[in-house]
Backbone as JSON, one array per atom type, in Angstrom:
{
  "sequence": "MTIDLANIWLQANAVIAMLIVIVIASYQRRNSRHKPFYSFIAWLAMIALISIPIRVWVGNYDIADRSEVIVNFILLLVMLNSRGNITGRR",
  "N": [[0.84, -1.17, 0.0], [0.68, 2.07, -0.97], [1.56, 5.33, 0.22], [-0.28, 7.99, -0.41], [-1.94, 11.08, -1.32], [-4.65, 10.53, -1.88], [-5.05, 8.14, -0.5], [-4.69, 9.03, 2.1], [-6.91, 10.75, 2.42], [-8.88, 8.8, 2.22], [-8.38, 7.11, 4.47], [-8.7, 9.02, 6.48], [-11.41, 9.59, 6.19], [-12.49, 7.11, 6.95], [-11.69, 6.96, 9.66], [-12.96, 9.23, 10.73], [-15.67, 8.57, 10.28], [-15.85, 6.33, 11.93], [-15.44, 7.55, 14.43], [-17.75, 9.15, 14.58], [-19.72, 7.18, 14.82], [-18.98, 6.07, 17.29], [-19.46, 8.27, 18.98], [-22.25, 8.65, 18.65], [-23.18, 6.15, 19.55], [-22.43, 6.21, 22.2], [-24.17, 7.9, 23.43], [-26.05, 9.1, 26.16], [-29.21, 9.21, 27.49], [-30.14, 10.1, 29.91], [-32.46, 11.68, 31.86], [-34.32, 12.11, 29.89], [-37.06, 11.42, 27.65], [-37.7, 8.31, 25.97], [-37.51, 8.08, 22.49], [-38.75, 6.42, 19.93], [-38.62, 6.82, 17.1], [-36.4, 8.54, 16.68], [-34.45, 6.94, 17.77], [-34.39, 4.88, 15.92], [-33.53, 6.31, 13.65], [-30.98, 7.04, 14.55], [-29.85, 4.49, 14.77], [-29.92, 3.66, 12.06], [-28.19, 5.6, 10.98], [-25.8, 4.9, 12.28], [-25.36, 2.31, 11.26], [-25.02, 2.87, 8.53], [-22.77, 4.55, 8.67], [-20.83, 2.94, 9.92], [-20.26, 1.18, 7.97], [-18.49, 2.44, 6.3], [-15.71, 2.57, 7.42], [-15.33, -0.22, 7.58], [-15.57, -1.09, 4.9], [-13.47, 0.39, 3.78], [-11.21, -0.67, 5.08], [-11.24, -3.33, 4.33], [-10.73, -3.14, 1.71], [-12.68, -2.52, -0.18], [-13.57, -0.02, -0.77], [-12.69, 2.45, -2.68], [-12.17, 5.2, -3.29], [-12.32, 8.32, -1.64], [-14.0, 11.22, -1.72], [-12.94, 14.6, -1.3], [-14.91, 16.41, -0.48], [-16.79, 14.71, 0.69], [-15.37, 13.8, 2.92], [-15.11, 16.22, 4.28], [-17.8, 16.85, 4.8], [-18.46, 14.69, 6.48], [-16.71, 15.28, 8.57], [-17.81, 17.69, 9.5], [-20.28, 16.7, 10.34], [-19.32, 15.09, 12.42], [-18.41, 17.11, 14.18], [-20.87, 18.33, 14.8], [-22.19, 16.19, 16.08], [-20.46, 15.83, 18.26], [-20.87, 18.27, 19.54], [-23.54, 18.05, 20.29], [-23.32, 15.99, 21.98], [-23.75, 13.4, 21.01], [-26.46, 13.2, 20.65], [-28.91, 12.56, 18.41], [-31.01, 14.14, 17.66], [-30.08, 16.67, 17.88], [-30.39, 18.26, 20.03], [-29.32, 19.42, 23.21]],
  "CA": [[0.0, 0.0, 0.0], [1.46, 3.3, -1.04], [0.99, 6.47, 0.93], [-0.5, 9.15, -1.26], [-2.99, 11.96, -0.8], [-5.94, 9.86, -1.98], [-5.14, 7.18, 0.59], [-4.84, 9.79, 3.35], [-8.32, 11.14, 2.49], [-9.65, 7.58, 2.45], [-8.2, 6.71, 5.86], [-9.32, 10.06, 7.32], [-12.85, 9.38, 6.12], [-12.79, 5.93, 7.75], [-11.54, 7.29, 11.08], [-14.03, 10.18, 11.09], [-16.93, 7.81, 10.34], [-15.78, 5.51, 13.15], [-15.63, 8.44, 15.58], [-19.16, 9.52, 14.64], [-20.44, 6.01, 15.35], [-18.68, 5.98, 18.73], [-20.15, 9.37, 19.67], [-23.7, 8.36, 18.67], [-23.41, 4.96, 20.36], [-22.18, 6.49, 23.62], [-25.15, 8.87, 23.92], [-26.85, 8.71, 27.32], [-30.35, 10.11, 27.49], [-30.39, 10.51, 31.29], [-33.88, 11.75, 32.26], [-35.2, 12.41, 28.77], [-37.97, 10.37, 27.24], [-37.28, 7.49, 24.84], [-38.24, 8.39, 21.26], [-38.42, 5.31, 19.03], [-38.27, 7.28, 15.75], [-35.03, 9.04, 16.69], [-33.59, 5.78, 18.01], [-34.27, 4.2, 14.64], [-32.68, 7.15, 12.81], [-29.61, 6.89, 15.06], [-29.41, 3.15, 14.4], [-29.66, 3.69, 10.63], [-26.97, 6.39, 10.75], [-24.65, 4.12, 12.73], [-25.15, 1.21, 10.32], [-24.46, 3.44, 7.3], [-21.44, 5.09, 8.94], [-19.86, 1.89, 10.26], [-19.88, 0.49, 6.73], [-17.37, 3.15, 5.65], [-14.4, 2.02, 7.78], [-15.24, -1.64, 7.25], [-15.29, -1.21, 3.47], [-12.13, 0.92, 3.51], [-10.17, -1.54, 5.62], [-11.2, -4.6, 3.61], [-10.33, -2.83, 0.35], [-13.83, -2.42, -1.06], [-13.91, 1.41, -0.87], [-11.47, 2.88, -3.36], [-11.92, 6.64, -3.33], [-13.14, 9.19, -0.8], [-13.94, 12.59, -2.21], [-12.65, 15.57, -0.22], [-16.16, 16.97, 0.04], [-17.37, 13.68, 1.56], [-14.62, 13.84, 4.18], [-15.45, 17.48, 4.96], [-19.18, 16.7, 5.31], [-18.39, 13.79, 7.62], [-16.06, 16.0, 9.66], [-18.81, 18.62, 10.04], [-21.22, 15.86, 11.1], [-18.64, 14.73, 13.67], [-18.45, 18.29, 15.06], [-22.26, 18.48, 15.27], [-22.45, 15.12, 17.04], [-19.7, 16.14, 19.48], [-21.53, 19.4, 20.2], [-24.8, 17.59, 20.9], [-22.93, 14.83, 22.8], [-24.28, 12.16, 20.44], [-27.91, 13.25, 20.5], [-29.2, 12.64, 16.99], [-31.97, 15.22, 17.43], [-29.35, 17.93, 17.87], [-30.64, 18.99, 21.27], [-28.44, 19.07, 24.32]],
  "C": [[0.89, 1.24, 0.0], [0.75, 4.41, -0.29], [0.93, 7.64, -0.03], [-1.68, 9.94, -0.72], [-4.36, 11.3, -0.85], [-6.13, 8.85, -0.85], [-5.3, 7.88, 1.94], [-6.29, 10.24, 3.51], [-9.2, 9.94, 2.81], [-9.58, 7.14, 3.91], [-8.83, 7.73, 6.82], [-10.83, 9.9, 7.34], [-13.27, 8.19, 6.98], [-12.72, 6.24, 9.24], [-12.64, 8.24, 11.54], [-15.37, 9.46, 11.21], [-16.98, 6.95, 11.6], [-16.02, 6.36, 14.39], [-17.09, 8.88, 15.71], [-19.99, 8.39, 15.24], [-20.22, 5.89, 16.85], [-19.42, 7.06, 19.51], [-21.65, 9.1, 19.76], [-23.99, 7.18, 19.6], [-23.23, 5.23, 21.85], [-23.15, 7.53, 24.19], [-25.93, 8.29, 25.11], [-27.99, 9.71, 27.47], [-30.72, 10.62, 28.87], [-31.89, 10.52, 31.59], [-34.83, 12.02, 31.1], [-35.99, 11.17, 28.36], [-37.42, 9.6, 26.05], [-38.15, 7.81, 23.63], [-37.86, 7.36, 20.21], [-38.0, 5.76, 17.62], [-36.82, 7.74, 15.7], [-34.03, 7.92, 17.0], [-33.36, 5.02, 16.71], [-33.37, 4.98, 13.68], [-31.23, 7.04, 13.24], [-29.04, 5.53, 14.68], [-29.06, 3.09, 12.91], [-28.37, 4.45, 10.32], [-25.73, 5.6, 11.16], [-24.34, 2.98, 11.77], [-24.5, 1.75, 9.04], [-23.03, 3.92, 7.53], [-20.42, 4.01, 9.25], [-19.45, 1.11, 9.01], [-18.69, 1.15, 6.06], [-16.02, 2.59, 6.11], [-14.25, 0.54, 7.46], [-14.87, -1.81, 5.78], [-13.91, -0.67, 3.11], [-11.08, -0.1, 3.9], [-10.17, -2.94, 5.01], [-10.89, -4.39, 2.13], [-11.45, -2.71, -0.66], [-14.27, -0.98, -1.3], [-12.67, 2.09, -1.41], [-11.15, 4.37, -3.21], [-12.86, 7.36, -2.38], [-12.94, 10.61, -1.3], [-13.68, 13.53, -1.04], [-13.92, 16.15, 0.36], [-16.87, 15.99, 0.97], [-16.68, 13.69, 2.93], [-14.98, 15.1, 4.97], [-16.86, 17.41, 5.55], [-19.19, 15.79, 6.53], [-17.71, 14.46, 8.82], [-17.02, 17.0, 10.31], [-19.85, 17.85, 10.85], [-20.61, 15.43, 12.43], [-18.67, 15.9, 14.65], [-19.85, 18.52, 15.63], [-22.58, 17.44, 16.33], [-21.68, 15.33, 18.34], [-20.37, 17.27, 20.25], [-22.81, 18.97, 20.9], [-24.58, 16.36, 21.79], [-23.58, 13.53, 22.33], [-25.78, 12.13, 20.26], [-28.25, 13.49, 19.04], [-30.21, 13.73, 16.68], [-31.3, 16.58, 17.4], [-29.55, 18.73, 19.14], [-29.66, 18.53, 22.34], [-29.3, 18.74, 25.48]]
}
């Protein structure tokens, strides 16, 4: 495996997607009410996002566009700000 800019973007995308999944999965609702719809949306997002690092690391994901990495990074910042709450509320 050669180290080039395309591979760096690909690995960065995989790591960012993994971090988003970890942040969403570690959300604790404390005293708030359980909302099945948002739980389902969070589950769907985690399934879609966890497929990125898996596909990258098994060699089935060849190219990550810079805009995709930037969008995923912004999503990571939003999830960190809301502490993993998929509704965006703190």
